[in-house]
CSV table of C-alpha atoms in Angstrom, one decimal:
chain,number,residue,atom,x,y,z
A,30,UNK,CA,17.0,8.7,-10.7
A,31,UNK,CA,17.0,7.7,-7.1
A,32,UNK,CA,14.7,4.8,-6.0
A,33,UNK,CA,13.8,3.8,-2.5
A,34,UNK,CA,12.6,0.3,-1.8
A,35,UNK,CA,10.7,-0.9,1.2
A,36,UNK,CA,10.2,-4.6,0.8
A,37,UNK,CA,7.9,-5.1,3.8
A,38,UNK,CA,4.4,-3.9,3.1
A,39,UNK,CA,3.1,-4.9,6.5
A,40,UNK,CA,4.7,-5.8,9.8
A,41,UNK,CA,3.5,-6.4,13.3
A,42,UNK,CA,5.1,-6.5,16.7
A,43,UNK,CA,4.1,-7.2,20.2
A,44,UNK,CA,4.1,-4.2,22.6
A,45,UNK,CA,7.5,-3.8,24.3
A,46,UNK,CA,9.3,-5.9,21.7
A,47,UNK,CA,11.7,-4.7,19.1
A,48,UNK,CA,11.1,-4.5,15.3
A,49,UNK,CA,13.2,-3.6,12.4
A,50,UNK,CA,11.9,-2.0,9.2
A,51,UNK,CA,14.0,-2.4,6.0
A,52,UNK,CA,14.9,0.2,3.4
A,53,UNK,CA,17.3,0.1,0.5
A,54,UNK,CA,18.0,2.8,-2.0
A,55,UNK,CA,19.7,3.2,-5.3
A,56,UNK,CA,21.9,6.3,-6.1
A,57,UNK,CA,25.1,7.3,-7.7
A,58,UNK,CA,25.5,10.2,-5.3
A,59,UNK,CA,28.1,10.2,-2.5
A,60,UNK,CA,26.4,12.9,-0.4
A,61,UNK,CA,22.8,12.6,0.5
A,62,UNK,CA,20.3,12.4,3.3
A,63,UNK,CA,18.0,9.6,4.5
A,64,UNK,CA,14.9,9.9,6.6
A,65,UNK,CA,12.3,7.8,8.3
A,66,UNK,CA,8.9,9.3,8.5
A,67,UNK,CA,5.9,8.1,10.4
A,68,UNK,CA,2.3,8.6,9.1
A,69,UNK,CA,-0.3,7.8,11.8
A,70,UNK,CA,-4.0,7.5,10.9
A,71,UNK,CA,-4.3,11.3,11.1
A,72,UNK,CA,-2.0,11.3,8.0
A,73,UNK,CA,0.3,14.0,9.4
A,74,UNK,CA,3.9,13.2,8.4
A,75,UNK,CA,6.2,13.1,11.4
A,76,UNK,CA,9.9,13.0,11.1
A,77,UNK,CA,11.3,10.0,13.1
A,78,UNK,CA,15.0,10.1,12.4
A,79,UNK,CA,17.4,11.4,9.8
A,80,UNK,CA,20.9,10.4,8.7
A,81,UNK,CA,23.5,12.3,6.7
A,82,UNK,CA,25.4,10.0,4.4
A,83,UNK,CA,28.8,11.5,5.3
A,84,UNK,CA,28.3,10.5,8.9
A,85,UNK,CA,29.4,7.0,9.7
A,86,UNK,CA,27.8,7.0,13.1
A,87,UNK,CA,24.2,5.6,13.1
A,88,UNK,CA,21.6,8.1,14.1
A,89,UNK,CA,19.5,7.5,17.3
A,90,UNK,CA,16.5,9.2,18.7
A,91,UNK,CA,15.3,7.7,22.0
A,92,UNK,CA,13.7,4.3,21.1
A,93,UNK,CA,14.5,4.8,17.4
A,94,UNK,CA,17.8,4.0,15.8
A,95,UNK,CA,19.0,3.2,12.3
A,96,UNK,CA,21.5,0.8,10.8
A,97,UNK,CA,23.0,2.8,7.9
A,98,UNK,CA,25.2,0.7,5.6
A,99,UNK,CA,26.4,3.1,2.9
A,100,UNK,CA,28.2,0.5,0.7
A,101,UNK,CA,25.1,-1.8,0.8
A,102,UNK,CA,22.8,1.2,0.3
A,103,UNK,CA,20.7,0.0,3.2
A,104,UNK,CA,19.0,2.1,5.8
A,105,UNK,CA,16.9,0.1,8.3
A,106,UNK,CA,14.9,1.5,11.3
A,107,UNK,CA,14.9,-0.3,14.6
A,108,UNK,CA,12.1,0.5,17.1
A,109,UNK,CA,12.8,-0.7,20.6
A,110,UNK,CA,10.3,-1.1,23.3
A,111,UNK,CA,7.4,-0.8,20.8
A,112,UNK,CA,4.4,1.2,22.0
A,113,UNK,CA,0.8,1.1,20.8
A,114,UNK,CA,1.3,4.7,19.6
A,115,UNK,CA,4.0,3.5,17.2
A,116,UNK,CA,1.2,1.9,15.0
A,117,UNK,CA,1.5,3.8,11.7
A,118,UNK,CA,2.8,3.8,8.2
A,119,UNK,CA,6.5,4.3,8.0
A,120,UNK,CA,8.2,5.7,5.0
A,121,UNK,CA,11.8,5.7,4.1
A,122,UNK,CA,12.9,8.8,2.1
A,123,UNK,CA,16.0,9.9,0.2
A,124,UNK,CA,17.1,13.4,-0.5
A,125,UNK,CA,19.9,15.0,-2.5
A,126,UNK,CA,21.5,18.0,-0.9
A,127,UNK,CA,21.0,20.1,-4.1
A,128,UNK,CA,18.5,20.7,-6.9
A,129,UNK,CA,15.8,22.0,-4.6
A,130,UNK,CA,16.3,19.1,-2.2
A,131,UNK,CA,13.2,17.2,-3.3
A,132,UNK,CA,12.5,14.0,-1.4
A,133,UNK,CA,11.7,10.6,-2.8
A,134,UNK,CA,9.7,8.1,-0.7
A,135,UNK,CA,9.6,4.4,-0.5
A,136,UNK,CA,6.2,2.6,-0.7
A,137,UNK,CA,5.9,2.4,3.0
A,138,UNK,CA,5.6,-0.3,5.7
A,139,UNK,CA,2.4,-0.6,7.7
A,140,UNK,CA,3.4,-1.4,11.3
A,141,UNK,CA,0.9,-2.6,13.8
A,142,UNK,CA,1.9,-2.8,17.5
A,143,UNK,CA,-0.2,-5.4,19.3
A,144,UNK,CA,-1.1,-5.3,22.9
B,17,UNK,CA,7.9,26.0,15.9
B,18,UNK,CA,8.1,25.0,12.2
B,19,UNK,CA,4.4,24.6,11.6
B,20,UNK,CA,2.8,24.2,8.2
B,21,UNK,CA,-0.9,24.5,7.7
B,22,UNK,CA,-3.1,23.6,4.8
B,23,UNK,CA,-6.6,24.9,4.0
B,24,UNK,CA,-9.0,23.4,3.5
B,25,UNK,CA,-8.4,20.1,5.3
B,26,UNK,CA,-11.2,18.5,3.3
B,27,UNK,CA,-13.1,19.6,0.2
B,28,UNK,CA,-15.7,18.2,-2.1
B,29,UNK,CA,-16.2,19.7,-5.5
B,30,UNK,CA,-18.2,18.9,-8.6
B,31,UNK,CA,-16.6,17.5,-11.7
B,32,UNK,CA,-15.5,20.4,-14.0
B,33,UNK,CA,-15.0,22.9,-11.3
B,34,UNK,CA,-11.7,24.2,-9.9
B,35,UNK,CA,-10.5,24.0,-6.3
B,36,UNK,CA,-7.6,25.9,-4.6
B,37,UNK,CA,-5.6,24.5,-1.7
B,38,UNK,CA,-3.4,26.7,0.4
B,39,UNK,CA,-0.2,25.8,2.1
B,40,UNK,CA,1.2,28.2,4.7
B,41,UNK,CA,4.3,28.2,6.8
B,42,UNK,CA,3.2,29.8,10.1
B,43,UNK,CA,6.4,30.6,11.9
B,44,UNK,CA,9.1,30.5,9.4
B,45,UNK,CA,9.9,31.7,5.8
B,46,UNK,CA,9.9,29.0,3.2
B,47,UNK,CA,12.0,29.5,0.2
B,48,UNK,CA,10.8,26.2,-1.3
B,49,UNK,CA,7.6,24.4,-1.0
B,50,UNK,CA,6.7,20.9,-2.3
B,51,UNK,CA,3.4,19.4,-3.3
B,52,UNK,CA,2.7,15.7,-3.0
B,53,UNK,CA,-0.1,13.5,-3.9
B,54,UNK,CA,-1.0,10.4,-2.0
B,55,UNK,CA,-3.5,7.8,-3.1
B,56,UNK,CA,-5.1,5.5,-0.5
B,57,UNK,CA,-2.6,3.1,1.0
B,58,UNK,CA,0.1,4.4,-1.2
B,59,UNK,CA,3.2,6.5,-0.8
B,60,UNK,CA,3.7,10.2,-1.4
B,61,UNK,CA,4.4,11.1,-4.9
B,62,UNK,CA,6.1,14.4,-5.6
B,63,UNK,CA,4.1,16.5,-8.0
B,64,UNK,CA,6.0,19.8,-8.1
B,65,UNK,CA,8.5,22.0,-6.4
B,66,UNK,CA,7.8,25.7,-6.0
B,67,UNK,CA,10.3,28.5,-5.2
B,68,UNK,CA,9.1,31.8,-4.0
B,69,UNK,CA,8.7,34.3,-6.9
B,70,UNK,CA,9.4,31.8,-9.7
B,71,UNK,CA,7.6,29.2,-11.7
B,72,UNK,CA,7.1,25.8,-10.3
B,73,UNK,CA,9.0,22.8,-11.5
B,74,UNK,CA,6.7,19.9,-12.2
B,75,UNK,CA,7.6,16.2,-12.1
B,76,UNK,CA,7.3,14.2,-15.3
B,77,UNK,CA,3.8,13.1,-16.0
B,78,UNK,CA,2.2,15.9,-13.9
B,79,UNK,CA,0.0,18.3,-16.0
B,80,UNK,CA,1.1,21.8,-15.2
B,81,UNK,CA,-2.0,23.3,-16.8
B,82,UNK,CA,-4.2,21.1,-14.6
B,83,UNK,CA,-2.3,21.6,-11.3
B,84,UNK,CA,-1.5,25.3,-11.1
B,85,UNK,CA,1.0,26.2,-8.4
B,86,UNK,CA,1.7,29.7,-7.2
B,87,UNK,CA,4.3,30.6,-4.6
B,88,UNK,CA,3.7,34.3,-4.3
B,89,UNK,CA,5.3,34.9,-0.9
B,90,UNK,CA,7.7,33.2,1.5
B,91,UNK,CA,4.8,31.9,3.6
B,92,UNK,CA,2.2,30.9,1.1
B,93,UNK,CA,2.0,28.5,-1.8
B,94,UNK,CA,-1.3,27.5,-3.5
B,95,UNK,CA,-2.3,24.5,-5.6
B,96,UNK,CA,-5.2,24.9,-7.9
B,97,UNK,CA,-6.8,21.8,-9.4
B,98,UNK,CA,-8.5,23.1,-12.6
B,99,UNK,CA,-11.4,21.3,-14.2
B,100,UNK,CA,-11.3,18.6,-11.6
B,101,UNK,CA,-12.4,15.1,-12.4
B,102,UNK,CA,-13.1,12.1,-10.2
B,103,UNK,CA,-9.6,10.7,-10.9
B,104,UNK,CA,-8.2,13.8,-9.3
B,105,UNK,CA,-9.7,12.7,-6.0
B,106,UNK,CA,-6.7,12.2,-3.6
B,107,UNK,CA,-4.9,13.4,-0.6
B,108,UNK,CA,-2.7,16.3,-1.3
B,109,UNK,CA,0.2,17.2,1.1
B,110,UNK,CA,2.5,20.2,1.0
B,111,UNK,CA,5.8,20.6,2.7
B,112,UNK,CA,8.1,23.6,3.2
B,113,UNK,CA,11.8,24.1,3.7
B,114,UNK,CA,12.8,26.6,6.4
B,115,UNK,CA,15.1,29.2,4.9
B,116,UNK,CA,16.6,29.9,8.3
B,117,UNK,CA,16.9,26.4,9.7
B,118,UNK,CA,18.8,23.3,8.9
B,119,UNK,CA,19.1,23.5,5.2
B,120,UNK,CA,17.4,20.3,4.3
B,121,UNK,CA,14.6,19.9,6.8
B,122,UNK,CA,11.1,19.8,5.3
B,123,UNK,CA,8.1,20.4,7.4
B,124,UNK,CA,4.8,18.8,6.3
B,125,UNK,CA,1.3,20.2,6.3
B,126,UNK,CA,-1.6,18.0,7.6
B,127,UNK,CA,-2.9,17.4,4.1
B,128,UNK,CA,-6.0,18.1,2.2
B,129,UNK,CA,-8.5,15.4,1.1
B,130,UNK,CA,-10.1,16.3,-2.2
B,131,UNK,CA,-13.1,14.4,-3.4
B,132,UNK,CA,-14.5,15.2,-6.9
B,133,UNK,CA,-18.0,14.0,-7.5
């Protein structure tokens, strides 16, 4: 079974600074997908960024980028120029590209951006 | 596009009664829908996967007779919590996979907060 580990239960960052959230996973698969989701107080899950394991290039979406280290099974999220609206729970997720594509989530990191 | 709705957003029911939660894909057809449960300050736990027209696949430890899932159409899946008890109080989230879009994208509903008194 795939497991996803987020070792930082809580983090804080000053507005405009950069913060990195960690995620590691365990799998024997070679092909899979990784995601970072944001869950603000409204509890609506919002896709931040996704990475296909077969792509060596790290995904980027505006201020959000990942550091994908396949051999190390590591998938960290970097948020640049942090904004107050980035305050939320962040979940790392793993998905296999078959068997219904169900998604497994890490425990989450609560990020607080301080003014 | 790719909007998923849930109804109701919040429900209170008495212990022993049943409650139904609807999950709809509003602007796309969903071949597969997923149901998650989230306890306060915890992560999402997959409860079951439902494919249109077939029986749901439940995760280990999830009582299929207690959490009835029906995926009768490509835009609607329902979760019925039968004989609810206070320990069933939780936040329930559904997600749906777009049959016509990027194969592995899941779109999440806004969630339903269930309180059993």
